PDB file of C-alpha atoms in Angstrom:
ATOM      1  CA  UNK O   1     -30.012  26.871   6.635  1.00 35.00           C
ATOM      2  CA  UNK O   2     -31.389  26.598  10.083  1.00 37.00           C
ATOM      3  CA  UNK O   3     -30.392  25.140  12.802  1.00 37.00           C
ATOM      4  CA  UNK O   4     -33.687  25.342  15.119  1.00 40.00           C
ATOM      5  CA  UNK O   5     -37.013  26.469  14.154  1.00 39.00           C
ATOM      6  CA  UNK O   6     -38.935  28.558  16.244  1.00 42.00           C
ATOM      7  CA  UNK O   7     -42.603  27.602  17.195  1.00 48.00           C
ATOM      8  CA  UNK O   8     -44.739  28.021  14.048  1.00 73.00           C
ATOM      9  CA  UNK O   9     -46.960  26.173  11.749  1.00 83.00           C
ATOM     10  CA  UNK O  10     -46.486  22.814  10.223  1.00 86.00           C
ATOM     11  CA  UNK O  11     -49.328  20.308   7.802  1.00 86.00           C
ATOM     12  CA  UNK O  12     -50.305  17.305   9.871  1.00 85.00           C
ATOM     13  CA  UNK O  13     -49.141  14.275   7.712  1.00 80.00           C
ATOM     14  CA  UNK O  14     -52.024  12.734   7.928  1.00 79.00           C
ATOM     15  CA  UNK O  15     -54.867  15.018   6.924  1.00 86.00           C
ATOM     16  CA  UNK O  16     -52.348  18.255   5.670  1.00 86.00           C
ATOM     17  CA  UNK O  17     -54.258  20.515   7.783  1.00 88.00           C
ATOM     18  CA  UNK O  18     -52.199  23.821   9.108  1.00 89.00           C
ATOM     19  CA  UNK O  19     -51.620  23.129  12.780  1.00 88.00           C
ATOM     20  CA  UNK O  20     -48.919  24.730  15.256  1.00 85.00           C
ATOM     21  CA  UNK O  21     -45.513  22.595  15.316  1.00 78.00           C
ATOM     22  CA  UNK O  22     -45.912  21.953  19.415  1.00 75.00           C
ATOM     23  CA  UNK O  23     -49.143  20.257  18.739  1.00 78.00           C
ATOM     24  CA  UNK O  24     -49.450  16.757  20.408  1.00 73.00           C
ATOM     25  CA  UNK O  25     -53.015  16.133  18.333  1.00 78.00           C
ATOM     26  CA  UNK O  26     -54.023  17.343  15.258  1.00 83.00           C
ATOM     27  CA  UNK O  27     -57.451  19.671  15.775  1.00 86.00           C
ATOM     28  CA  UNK O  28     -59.272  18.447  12.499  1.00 86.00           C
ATOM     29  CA  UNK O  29     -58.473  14.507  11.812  1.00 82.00           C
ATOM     30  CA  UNK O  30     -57.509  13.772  15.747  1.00 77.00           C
ATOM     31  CA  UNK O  31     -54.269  12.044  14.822  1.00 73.00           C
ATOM     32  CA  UNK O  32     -51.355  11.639  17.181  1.00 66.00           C
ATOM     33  CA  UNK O  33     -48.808  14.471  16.682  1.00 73.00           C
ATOM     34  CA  UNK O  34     -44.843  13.868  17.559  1.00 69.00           C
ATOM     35  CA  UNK O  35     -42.614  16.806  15.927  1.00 68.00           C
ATOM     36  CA  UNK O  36     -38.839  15.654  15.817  1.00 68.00           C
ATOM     37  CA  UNK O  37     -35.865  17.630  14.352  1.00 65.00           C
ATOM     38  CA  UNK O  38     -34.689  17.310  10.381  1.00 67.00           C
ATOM     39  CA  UNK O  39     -31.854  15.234  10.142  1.00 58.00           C
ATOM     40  CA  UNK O  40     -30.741  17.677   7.363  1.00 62.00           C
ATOM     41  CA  UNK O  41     -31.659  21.242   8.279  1.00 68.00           C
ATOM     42  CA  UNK O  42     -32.682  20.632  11.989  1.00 65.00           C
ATOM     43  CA  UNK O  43     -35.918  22.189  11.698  1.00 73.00           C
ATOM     44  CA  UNK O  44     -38.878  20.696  13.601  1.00 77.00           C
ATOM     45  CA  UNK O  45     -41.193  18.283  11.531  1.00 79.00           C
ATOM     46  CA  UNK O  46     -44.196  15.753  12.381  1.00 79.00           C
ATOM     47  CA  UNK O  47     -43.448  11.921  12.722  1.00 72.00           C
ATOM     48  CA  UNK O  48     -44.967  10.262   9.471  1.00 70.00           C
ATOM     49  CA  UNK O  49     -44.125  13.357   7.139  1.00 76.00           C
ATOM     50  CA  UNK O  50     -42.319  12.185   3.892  1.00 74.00           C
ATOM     51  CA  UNK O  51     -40.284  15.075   2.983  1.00 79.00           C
ATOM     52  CA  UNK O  52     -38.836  18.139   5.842  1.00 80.00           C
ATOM     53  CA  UNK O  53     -40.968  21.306   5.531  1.00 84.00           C
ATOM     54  CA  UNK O  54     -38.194  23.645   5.882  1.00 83.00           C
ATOM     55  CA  UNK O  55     -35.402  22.092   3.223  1.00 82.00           C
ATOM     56  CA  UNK O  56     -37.218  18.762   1.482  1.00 80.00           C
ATOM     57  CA  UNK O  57     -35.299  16.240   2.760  1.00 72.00           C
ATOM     58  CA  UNK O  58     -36.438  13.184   2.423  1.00 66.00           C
ATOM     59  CA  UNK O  59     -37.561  12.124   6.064  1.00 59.00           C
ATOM     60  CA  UNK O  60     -37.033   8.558   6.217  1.00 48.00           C
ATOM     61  CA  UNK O  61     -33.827   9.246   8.310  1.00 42.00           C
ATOM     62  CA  UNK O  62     -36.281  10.477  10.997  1.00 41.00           C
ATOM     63  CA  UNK O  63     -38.196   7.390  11.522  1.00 44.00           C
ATOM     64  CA  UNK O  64     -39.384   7.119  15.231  1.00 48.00           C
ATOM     65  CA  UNK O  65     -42.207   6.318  17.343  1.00 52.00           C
ATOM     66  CA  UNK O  66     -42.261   2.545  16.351  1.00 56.00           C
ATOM     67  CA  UNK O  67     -42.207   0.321  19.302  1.00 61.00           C
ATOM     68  CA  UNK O  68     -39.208  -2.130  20.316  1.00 65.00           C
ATOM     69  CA  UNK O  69     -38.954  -4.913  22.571  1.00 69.00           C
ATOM     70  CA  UNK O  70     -37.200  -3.382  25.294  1.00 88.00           C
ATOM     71  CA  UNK O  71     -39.016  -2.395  28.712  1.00 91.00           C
ATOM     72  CA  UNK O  72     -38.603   0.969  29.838  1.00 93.00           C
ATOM     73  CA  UNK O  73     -36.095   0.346  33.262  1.00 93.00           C
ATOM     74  CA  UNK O  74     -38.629   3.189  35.094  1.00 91.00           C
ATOM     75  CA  UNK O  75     -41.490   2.319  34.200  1.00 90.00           C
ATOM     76  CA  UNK O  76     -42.517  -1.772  33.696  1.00 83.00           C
ATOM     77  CA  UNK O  77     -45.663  -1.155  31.806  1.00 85.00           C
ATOM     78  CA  UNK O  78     -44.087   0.851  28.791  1.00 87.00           C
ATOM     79  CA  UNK O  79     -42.475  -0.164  26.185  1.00 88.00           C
ATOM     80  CA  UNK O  80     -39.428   1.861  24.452  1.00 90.00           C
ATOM     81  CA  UNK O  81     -39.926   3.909  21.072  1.00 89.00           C
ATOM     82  CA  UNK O  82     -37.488   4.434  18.100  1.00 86.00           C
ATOM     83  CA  UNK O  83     -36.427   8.216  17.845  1.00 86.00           C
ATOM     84  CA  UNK O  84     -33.546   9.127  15.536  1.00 85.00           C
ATOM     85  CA  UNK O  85     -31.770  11.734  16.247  1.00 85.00           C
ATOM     86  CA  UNK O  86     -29.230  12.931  13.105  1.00 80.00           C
ATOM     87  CA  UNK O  87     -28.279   9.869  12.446  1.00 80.00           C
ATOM     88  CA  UNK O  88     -28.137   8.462  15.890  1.00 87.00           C
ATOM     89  CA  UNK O  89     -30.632   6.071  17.018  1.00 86.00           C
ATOM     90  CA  UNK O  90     -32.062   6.497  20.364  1.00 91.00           C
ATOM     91  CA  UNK O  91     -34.928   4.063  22.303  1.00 92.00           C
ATOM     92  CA  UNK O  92     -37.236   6.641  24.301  1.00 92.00           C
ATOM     93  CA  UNK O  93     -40.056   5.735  26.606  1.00 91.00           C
ATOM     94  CA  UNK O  94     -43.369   7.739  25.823  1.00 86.00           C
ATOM     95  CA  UNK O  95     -44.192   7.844  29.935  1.00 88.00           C
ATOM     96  CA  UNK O  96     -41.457   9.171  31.611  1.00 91.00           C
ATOM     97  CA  UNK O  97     -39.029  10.660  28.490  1.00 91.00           C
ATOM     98  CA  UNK O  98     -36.172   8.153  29.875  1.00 94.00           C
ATOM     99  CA  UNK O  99     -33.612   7.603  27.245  1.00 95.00           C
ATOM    100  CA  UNK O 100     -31.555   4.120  26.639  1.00 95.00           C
ATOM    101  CA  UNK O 101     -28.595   4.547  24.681  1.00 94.00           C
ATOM    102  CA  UNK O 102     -26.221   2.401  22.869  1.00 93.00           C
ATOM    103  CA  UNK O 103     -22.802   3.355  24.178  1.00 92.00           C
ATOM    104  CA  UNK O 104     -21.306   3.679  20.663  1.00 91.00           C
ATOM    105  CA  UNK O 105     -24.678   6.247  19.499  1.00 92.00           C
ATOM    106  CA  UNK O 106     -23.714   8.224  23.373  1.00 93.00           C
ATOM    107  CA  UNK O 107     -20.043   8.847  22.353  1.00 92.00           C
ATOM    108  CA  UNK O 108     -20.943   9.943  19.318  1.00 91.00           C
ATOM    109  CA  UNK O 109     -23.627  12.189  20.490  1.00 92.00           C
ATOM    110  CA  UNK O 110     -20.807  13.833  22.608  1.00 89.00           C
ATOM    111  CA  UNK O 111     -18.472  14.159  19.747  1.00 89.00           C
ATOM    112  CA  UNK O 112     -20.809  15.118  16.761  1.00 89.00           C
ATOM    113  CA  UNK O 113     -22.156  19.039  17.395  1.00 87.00           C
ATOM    114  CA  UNK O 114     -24.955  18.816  14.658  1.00 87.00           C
ATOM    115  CA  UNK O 115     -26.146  15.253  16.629  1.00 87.00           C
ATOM    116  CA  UNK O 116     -26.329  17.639  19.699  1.00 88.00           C
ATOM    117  CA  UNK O 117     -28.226  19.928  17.822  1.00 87.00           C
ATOM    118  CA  UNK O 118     -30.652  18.012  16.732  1.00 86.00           C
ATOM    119  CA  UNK O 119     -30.517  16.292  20.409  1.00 87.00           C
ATOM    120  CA  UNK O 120     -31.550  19.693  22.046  1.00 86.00           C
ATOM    121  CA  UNK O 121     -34.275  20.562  19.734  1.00 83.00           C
ATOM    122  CA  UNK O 122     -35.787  17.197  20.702  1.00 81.00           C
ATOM    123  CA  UNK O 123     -39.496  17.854  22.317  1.00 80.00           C
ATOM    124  CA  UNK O 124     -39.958  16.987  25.797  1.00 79.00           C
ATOM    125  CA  UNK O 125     -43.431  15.824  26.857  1.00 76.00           C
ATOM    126  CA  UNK O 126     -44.099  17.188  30.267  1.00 80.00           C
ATOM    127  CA  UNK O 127     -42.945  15.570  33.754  1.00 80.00           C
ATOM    128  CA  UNK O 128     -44.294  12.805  35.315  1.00 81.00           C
ATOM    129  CA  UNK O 129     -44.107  11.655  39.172  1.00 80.00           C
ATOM    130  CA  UNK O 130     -41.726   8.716  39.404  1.00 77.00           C
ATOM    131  CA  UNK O 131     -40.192   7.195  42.411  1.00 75.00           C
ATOM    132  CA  UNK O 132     -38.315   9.530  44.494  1.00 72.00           C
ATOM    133  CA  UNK O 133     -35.892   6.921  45.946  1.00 76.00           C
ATOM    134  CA  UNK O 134     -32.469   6.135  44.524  1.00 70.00           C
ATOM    135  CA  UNK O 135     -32.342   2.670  42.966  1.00 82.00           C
ATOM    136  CA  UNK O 136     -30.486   0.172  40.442  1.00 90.00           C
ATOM    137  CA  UNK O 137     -32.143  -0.306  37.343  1.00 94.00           C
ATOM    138  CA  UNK O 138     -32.339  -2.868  35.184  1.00 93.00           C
ATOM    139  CA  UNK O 139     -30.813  -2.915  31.773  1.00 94.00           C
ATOM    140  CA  UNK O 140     -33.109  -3.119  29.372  1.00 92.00           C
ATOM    141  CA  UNK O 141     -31.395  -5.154  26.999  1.00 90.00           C
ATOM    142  CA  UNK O 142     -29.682  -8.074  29.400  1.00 91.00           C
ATOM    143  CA  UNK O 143     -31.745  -7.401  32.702  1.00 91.00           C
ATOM    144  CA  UNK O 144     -28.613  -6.785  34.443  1.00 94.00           C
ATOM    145  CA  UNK O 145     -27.777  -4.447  37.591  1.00 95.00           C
ATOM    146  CA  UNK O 146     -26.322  -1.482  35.752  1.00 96.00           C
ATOM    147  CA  UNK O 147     -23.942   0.929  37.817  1.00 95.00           C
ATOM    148  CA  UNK O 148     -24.638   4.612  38.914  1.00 94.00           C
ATOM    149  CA  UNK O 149     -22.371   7.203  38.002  1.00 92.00           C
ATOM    150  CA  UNK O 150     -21.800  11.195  37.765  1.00 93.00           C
ATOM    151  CA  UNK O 151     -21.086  11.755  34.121  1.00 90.00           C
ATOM    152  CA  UNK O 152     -17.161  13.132  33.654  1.00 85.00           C
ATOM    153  CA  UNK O 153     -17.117  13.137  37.728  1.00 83.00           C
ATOM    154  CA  UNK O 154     -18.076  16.569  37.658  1.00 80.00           C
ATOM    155  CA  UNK O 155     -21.419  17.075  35.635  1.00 87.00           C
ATOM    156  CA  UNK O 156     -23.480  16.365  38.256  1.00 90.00           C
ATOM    157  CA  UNK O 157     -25.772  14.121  35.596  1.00 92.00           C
ATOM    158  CA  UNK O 158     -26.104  10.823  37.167  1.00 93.00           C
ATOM    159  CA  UNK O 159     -26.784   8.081  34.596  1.00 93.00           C
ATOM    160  CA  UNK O 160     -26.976   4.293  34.653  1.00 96.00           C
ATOM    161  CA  UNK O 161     -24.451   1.909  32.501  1.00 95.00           C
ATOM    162  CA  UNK O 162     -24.937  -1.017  31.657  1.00 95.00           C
ATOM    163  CA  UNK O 163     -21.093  -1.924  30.767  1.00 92.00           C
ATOM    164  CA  UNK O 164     -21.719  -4.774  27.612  1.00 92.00           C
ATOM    165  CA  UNK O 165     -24.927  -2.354  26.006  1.00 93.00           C
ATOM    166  CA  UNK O 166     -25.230   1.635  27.262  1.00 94.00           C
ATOM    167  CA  UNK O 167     -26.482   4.320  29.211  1.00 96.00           C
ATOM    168  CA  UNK O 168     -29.729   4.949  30.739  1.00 97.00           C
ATOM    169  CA  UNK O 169     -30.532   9.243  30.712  1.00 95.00           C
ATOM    170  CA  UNK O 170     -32.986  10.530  33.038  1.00 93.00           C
ATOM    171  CA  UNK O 171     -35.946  12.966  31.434  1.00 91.00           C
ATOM    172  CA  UNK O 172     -33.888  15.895  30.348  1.00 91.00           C
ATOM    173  CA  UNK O 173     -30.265  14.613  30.867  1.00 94.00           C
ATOM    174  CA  UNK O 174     -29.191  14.547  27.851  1.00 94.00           C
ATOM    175  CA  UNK O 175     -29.726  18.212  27.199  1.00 92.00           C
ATOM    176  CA  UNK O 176     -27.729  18.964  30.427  1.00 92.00           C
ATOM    177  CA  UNK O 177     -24.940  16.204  28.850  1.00 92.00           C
ATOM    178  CA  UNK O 178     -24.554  18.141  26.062  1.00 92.00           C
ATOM    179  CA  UNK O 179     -24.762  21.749  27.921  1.00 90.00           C
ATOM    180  CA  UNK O 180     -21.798  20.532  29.729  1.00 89.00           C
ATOM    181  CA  UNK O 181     -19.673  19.446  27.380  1.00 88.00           C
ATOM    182  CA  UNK O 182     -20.503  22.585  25.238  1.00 88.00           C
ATOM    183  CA  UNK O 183     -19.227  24.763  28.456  1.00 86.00           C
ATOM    184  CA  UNK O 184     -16.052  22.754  28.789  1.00 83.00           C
ATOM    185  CA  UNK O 185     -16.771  20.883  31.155  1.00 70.00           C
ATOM    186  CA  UNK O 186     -14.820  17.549  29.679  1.00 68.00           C
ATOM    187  CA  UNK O 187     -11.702  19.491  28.912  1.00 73.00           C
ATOM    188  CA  UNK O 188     -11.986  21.226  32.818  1.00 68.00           C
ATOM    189  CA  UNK O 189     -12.758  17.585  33.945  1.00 62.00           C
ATOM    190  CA  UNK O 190      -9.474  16.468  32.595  1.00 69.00           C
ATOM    191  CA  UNK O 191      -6.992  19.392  33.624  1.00 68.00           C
ATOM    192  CA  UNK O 192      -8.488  18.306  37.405  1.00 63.00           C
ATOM    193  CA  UNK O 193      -7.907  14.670  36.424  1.00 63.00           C
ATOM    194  CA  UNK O 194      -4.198  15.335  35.802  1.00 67.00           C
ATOM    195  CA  UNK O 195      -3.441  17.647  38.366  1.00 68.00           C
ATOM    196  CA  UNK O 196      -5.387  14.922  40.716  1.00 69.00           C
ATOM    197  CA  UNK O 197      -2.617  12.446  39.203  1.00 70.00           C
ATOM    198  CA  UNK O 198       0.580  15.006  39.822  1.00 73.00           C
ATOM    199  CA  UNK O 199      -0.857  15.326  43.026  1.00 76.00           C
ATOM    200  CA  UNK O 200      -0.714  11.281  43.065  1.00 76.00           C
ATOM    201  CA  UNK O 201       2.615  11.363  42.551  1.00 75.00           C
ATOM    202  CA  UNK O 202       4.261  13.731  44.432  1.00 77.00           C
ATOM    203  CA  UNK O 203       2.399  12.373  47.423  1.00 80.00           C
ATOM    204  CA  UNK O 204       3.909   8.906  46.860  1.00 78.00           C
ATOM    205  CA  UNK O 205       7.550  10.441  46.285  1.00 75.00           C
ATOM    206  CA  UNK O 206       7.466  12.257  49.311  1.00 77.00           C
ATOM    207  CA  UNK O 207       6.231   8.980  50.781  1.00 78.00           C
ATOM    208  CA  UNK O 208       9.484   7.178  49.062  1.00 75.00           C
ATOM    209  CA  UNK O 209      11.782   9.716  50.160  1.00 73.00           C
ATOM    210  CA  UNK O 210      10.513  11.146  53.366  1.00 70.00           C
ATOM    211  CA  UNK O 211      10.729   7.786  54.915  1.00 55.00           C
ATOM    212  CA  UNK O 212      14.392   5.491  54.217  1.00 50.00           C
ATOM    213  CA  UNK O 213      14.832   2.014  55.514  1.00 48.00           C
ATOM    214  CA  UNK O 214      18.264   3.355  57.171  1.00 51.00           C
ATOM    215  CA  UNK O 215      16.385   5.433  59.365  1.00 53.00           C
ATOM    216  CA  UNK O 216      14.706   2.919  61.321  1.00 50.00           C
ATOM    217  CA  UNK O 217      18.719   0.962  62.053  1.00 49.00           C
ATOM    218  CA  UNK O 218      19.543   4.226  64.126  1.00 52.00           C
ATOM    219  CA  UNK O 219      16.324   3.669  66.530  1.00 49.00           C
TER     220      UNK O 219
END
């Protein structure tokens, strides 16, 4: 079984013609080409496909590219699409490759190592010029302010949260997520979160001890 596929050659599923897996267009019908991984196998397949190439799962699991209600936070004129990832379900925008998240599918994406699989092998369309300056976005479900923050402290992934509905990745974030929790970075995040705590303590001991109320009577 296979875990990622390398580039190769897959049957458009609307026309069957051979065409190369990192198509975006198929070269004899025209149609609109999205590969995504196997929820099974984790080889690459096209959108629309009814069974996976590689191991002939059934590919209803991989449903994606319909779109939802939800405005991308980045970009005000695209609407989000439905990728599934495993079986996590993620809302992507088509423009900018922006990621919303439910928090509940975003823990499990950093517990589950065939989700992150499957997460890495996701396709990334290539960059596009956004707004350089730091703002607040909007989350797309409530419209509310959500809060910027460095993933684990130490990442050095910034996100969005929204705290009541999830996370709002950045084109390519969630690859360098899942490359830092892979290197150890939540374990290495904690050890420093405990000795930061010790630390804490002994401070405010010192503190307690250093300095007695009976001290100040002999001034």
């Amino acid at each position: 079984m296979l875990s990622r596929m390398q580039a190769g050659t897959l049957h458009c599923p609307s026309c069957g013609a051979a065409v190369s897996d990192d198509s975006s267009q198929c070269q004899y019908c025209h149609s609109l080409l999205q590969s995504v991984a196997c929820p099974s196998c984790f080889g690459l397949m096209f959108v629309g496909s009814k069974f996976c190439p590689h191991c002939g799962a059934a590919a209803a699991a991989v449903a994606s590219g319909g779109n939802v209600a939800h405005i991308c936070p980045r970009c005000p004129n695209s609407h989000l699409q439905i990728r599934v990832v495993g079986d996590v379900q993620l809302e992507e925008c088509a423009h900018c490759a922006g990621l919303w998240v439910a928090t509940e599918a975003f823990n499990k994406i950093c517990a589950d190592r065939q989700v992150q699989e499957a997460a890495i092998a996701m396709p990334l369309p290539p960059p596009v010029q956004l707004d350089p300056h730091v703002r607040y976005l909007k989350c797309p479900q409530c419209s509310s302010l959500m809060n910027r923050f460095n993933f684990s402290n130490r990442s050095g992934v910034v996100m969005d949260k929204c705290a009541k509905h999830g996370l709002w990745l950045e084109r390519d974030d969630l690859r360098r997520v899942i490359e830092f929790i892979r290197a150890g970075g939540l374990t290495i995040a904690r050890e420093h979160e405990i000795q930061e705590l010790k630390e804490e303590v002994r401070q405010l001991e010192a503190e307690r001890f250093g300095h007695r109320p009976d001290d100040d009577s002999r001034l």
